[in-house]
CSV table of C-alpha atoms in Angstrom, one decimal:
chain,number,residue,atom,x,y,z
C,242,UNK,CA,-16.9,-64.2,102.4
C,243,UNK,CA,-17.8,-63.8,98.7
C,244,UNK,CA,-20.5,-66.4,98.7
C,245,UNK,CA,-22.9,-67.6,101.4
C,246,UNK,CA,-26.1,-69.5,100.7
C,247,UNK,CA,-25.7,-68.7,97.0
C,248,UNK,CA,-25.5,-64.9,97.6
C,249,UNK,CA,-22.6,-63.4,95.8
C,250,UNK,CA,-20.8,-60.2,96.9
C,251,UNK,CA,-18.6,-58.7,94.1
C,252,UNK,CA,-16.0,-56.2,95.1
C,253,UNK,CA,-15.5,-55.0,91.5
C,254,UNK,CA,-19.0,-53.7,91.4
C,255,UNK,CA,-18.1,-51.1,94.0
C,256,UNK,CA,-14.7,-50.3,92.6
C,257,UNK,CA,-15.9,-49.9,89.1
C,258,UNK,CA,-18.6,-47.5,90.3
C,259,UNK,CA,-16.1,-45.4,92.3
C,260,UNK,CA,-13.7,-45.5,89.4
C,261,UNK,CA,-16.4,-44.0,87.1
C,262,UNK,CA,-17.2,-41.3,89.7
C,263,UNK,CA,-13.5,-40.4,89.8
C,264,UNK,CA,-13.4,-40.3,86.1
C,265,UNK,CA,-16.2,-37.9,85.7
C,266,UNK,CA,-15.1,-35.7,88.4
C,267,UNK,CA,-11.5,-35.5,87.4
C,268,UNK,CA,-12.0,-34.9,83.6
C,269,UNK,CA,-11.0,-31.2,84.0
C,270,UNK,CA,-8.5,-31.6,86.9
C,271,UNK,CA,-4.8,-31.8,86.5
C,272,UNK,CA,-2.5,-34.5,88.0
C,273,UNK,CA,-1.4,-32.4,90.9
C,274,UNK,CA,-5.1,-32.3,92.0
C,275,UNK,CA,-5.8,-36.0,91.6
C,276,UNK,CA,-2.8,-36.9,93.6
C,277,UNK,CA,-4.3,-35.1,96.6
C,278,UNK,CA,-3.2,-36.4,100.1
C,279,UNK,CA,-5.5,-35.8,103.0
C,280,UNK,CA,-5.1,-36.3,106.6
C,281,UNK,CA,-7.8,-38.6,108.1
C,282,UNK,CA,-8.5,-38.2,111.8
C,283,UNK,CA,-9.6,-41.7,113.1
C,284,UNK,CA,-10.6,-43.2,116.5
C,285,UNK,CA,-9.0,-46.6,117.4
C,286,UNK,CA,-12.6,-48.1,116.8
C,287,UNK,CA,-12.8,-46.7,113.3
C,288,UNK,CA,-9.4,-47.8,112.5
C,289,UNK,CA,-10.3,-51.3,113.7
C,290,UNK,CA,-13.3,-51.5,111.6
C,291,UNK,CA,-11.4,-50.4,108.6
C,292,UNK,CA,-8.7,-53.0,109.3
C,293,UNK,CA,-11.5,-55.7,109.7
C,294,UNK,CA,-13.1,-54.7,106.4
C,295,UNK,CA,-9.8,-54.5,104.6
C,296,UNK,CA,-8.9,-58.1,105.9
C,297,UNK,CA,-12.2,-59.4,104.6
C,298,UNK,CA,-11.5,-57.7,101.3
C,299,UNK,CA,-8.1,-59.2,101.3
C,300,UNK,CA,-9.6,-62.7,101.7
C,301,UNK,CA,-11.8,-62.0,98.8
C,302,UNK,CA,-9.0,-60.9,96.5
C,303,UNK,CA,-6.9,-63.9,97.6
C,304,UNK,CA,-9.8,-66.2,96.6
C,305,UNK,CA,-10.1,-64.4,93.3
C,306,UNK,CA,-6.2,-64.9,92.8
C,307,UNK,CA,-6.7,-68.7,93.7
C,308,UNK,CA,-9.3,-69.2,91.0
C,309,UNK,CA,-7.4,-67.3,88.4
C,310,UNK,CA,-5.7,-69.7,86.0
C,311,UNK,CA,-2.7,-67.6,85.3
C,312,UNK,CA,-2.0,-65.1,88.2
C,313,UNK,CA,0.5,-62.4,87.6
C,314,UNK,CA,1.2,-59.0,89.1
C,315,UNK,CA,-0.8,-57.1,86.4
C,316,UNK,CA,-4.3,-58.6,87.2
C,317,UNK,CA,-6.7,-56.5,89.2
C,318,UNK,CA,-7.2,-58.9,92.1
C,319,UNK,CA,-3.4,-59.0,92.6
C,320,UNK,CA,-3.3,-55.2,92.7
C,321,UNK,CA,-6.2,-55.1,95.0
C,322,UNK,CA,-4.6,-57.7,97.2
C,323,UNK,CA,-1.4,-55.6,97.5
C,324,UNK,CA,-3.4,-52.4,98.1
C,325,UNK,CA,-5.2,-54.0,101.0
C,326,UNK,CA,-1.9,-55.4,102.6
C,327,UNK,CA,-0.3,-52.1,102.2
C,328,UNK,CA,-3.2,-50.2,103.8
C,329,UNK,CA,-3.6,-52.7,106.6
C,330,UNK,CA,0.1,-52.4,107.4
C,331,UNK,CA,0.0,-48.7,107.5
C,332,UNK,CA,-3.1,-48.4,109.6
C,333,UNK,CA,-2.0,-51.1,112.0
C,334,UNK,CA,1.3,-49.3,112.4
C,335,UNK,CA,-0.4,-46.0,113.4
C,336,UNK,CA,-2.8,-47.9,115.8
C,337,UNK,CA,0.2,-49.6,117.5
C,338,UNK,CA,2.1,-46.3,118.1
C,339,UNK,CA,1.8,-44.8,121.4
C,340,UNK,CA,-0.9,-42.2,121.4
C,341,UNK,CA,-2.1,-40.1,124.3
C,342,UNK,CA,-5.6,-40.1,123.3
C,343,UNK,CA,-7.9,-42.4,121.3
C,344,UNK,CA,-7.2,-40.6,118.0
C,345,UNK,CA,-4.6,-40.6,115.4
C,346,UNK,CA,-4.0,-39.1,112.0
C,347,UNK,CA,-3.5,-41.1,108.9
C,348,UNK,CA,-2.4,-39.6,105.5
C,349,UNK,CA,-4.1,-41.1,102.6
C,350,UNK,CA,-4.7,-40.4,98.9
C,351,UNK,CA,-8.3,-40.0,97.6
C,352,UNK,CA,-7.8,-43.2,95.7
C,353,UNK,CA,-6.7,-45.0,98.8
C,354,UNK,CA,-9.7,-43.7,100.7
C,355,UNK,CA,-12.0,-44.8,97.8
C,356,UNK,CA,-10.5,-48.3,98.1
C,357,UNK,CA,-11.2,-48.4,101.8
C,358,UNK,CA,-14.7,-47.1,101.2
C,359,UNK,CA,-15.2,-49.9,98.5
C,360,UNK,CA,-14.1,-52.6,101.0
C,361,UNK,CA,-16.4,-51.2,103.6
C,362,UNK,CA,-19.4,-50.9,101.1
C,363,UNK,CA,-18.8,-54.6,100.1
C,364,UNK,CA,-18.9,-55.6,103.8
C,365,UNK,CA,-22.2,-53.5,104.4
C,366,UNK,CA,-23.8,-55.1,101.3
C,367,UNK,CA,-22.7,-58.5,102.4
C,368,UNK,CA,-24.4,-57.9,105.9
C,369,UNK,CA,-27.5,-56.6,104.2
C,370,UNK,CA,-27.8,-59.8,102.2
C,371,UNK,CA,-27.7,-61.9,105.3
C,372,UNK,CA,-23.9,-63.0,105.2
C,373,UNK,CA,-22.6,-63.3,108.7
C,374,UNK,CA,-19.3,-61.4,108.3
C,375,UNK,CA,-18.9,-60.5,112.1
C,376,UNK,CA,-19.3,-64.1,113.4
C,377,UNK,CA,-20.1,-62.8,117.0
C,378,UNK,CA,-22.8,-63.4,119.5
C,379,UNK,CA,-26.2,-62.3,118.4
C,380,UNK,CA,-26.2,-59.6,121.2
C,381,UNK,CA,-23.0,-58.1,119.8
C,382,UNK,CA,-24.1,-57.8,116.1
C,383,UNK,CA,-26.0,-54.5,116.7
C,384,UNK,CA,-22.8,-53.0,118.1
C,385,UNK,CA,-20.7,-54.2,115.1
C,386,UNK,CA,-23.4,-53.1,112.6
C,387,UNK,CA,-23.6,-49.6,114.3
C,388,UNK,CA,-19.8,-49.4,114.2
C,389,UNK,CA,-19.7,-50.4,110.5
C,390,UNK,CA,-22.3,-47.8,109.5
C,391,UNK,CA,-20.8,-45.0,111.6
C,392,UNK,CA,-17.3,-45.6,110.2
C,393,UNK,CA,-18.7,-45.9,106.5
C,394,UNK,CA,-20.7,-42.7,106.9
C,395,UNK,CA,-17.7,-40.8,108.4
C,396,UNK,CA,-15.4,-41.9,105.6
C,397,UNK,CA,-17.9,-41.2,102.9
C,398,UNK,CA,-18.3,-37.6,104.2
C,399,UNK,CA,-14.5,-37.2,104.2
C,400,UNK,CA,-14.2,-38.7,100.7
C,401,UNK,CA,-17.0,-36.3,99.3
C,402,UNK,CA,-15.1,-33.3,100.9
C,403,UNK,CA,-11.7,-34.5,99.5
C,404,UNK,CA,-13.3,-34.8,96.0
C,405,UNK,CA,-14.3,-31.2,96.2
C,406,UNK,CA,-10.7,-30.1,96.7
């Protein structure tokens, strides 16, 4: 996923930028506020897009681990790989629960939401650079692109609100 026809998509570009944003906005905030936990209302479709993007992110982190000479638990790709796995498990668990409607609530920290946004942004950028991440019929691509954009926009709005708290 990270390379296609010589085009490279680097997750760390998004993570570093989001980390800098967090650092600037949290300079005057105590640790209680930075450990904010929010409840995210998701449709099943939004959750499926998040899971899809996290899985692609996980593949990227796994590739980064494979090319690292001395992998260990303290390197960033390993941490990102574990974060992706944990979030996928939590979201899939919620999706698989019996719900009376098409929505469910997921509790996330601001950092976890930022990580999800980074994965979605990486996938959006890959698509913009012509990488076929969806691998679906041409007629279905517009639906997936719309789904990706809608999910990203919703999560970005929630993230911005959470940062204000």
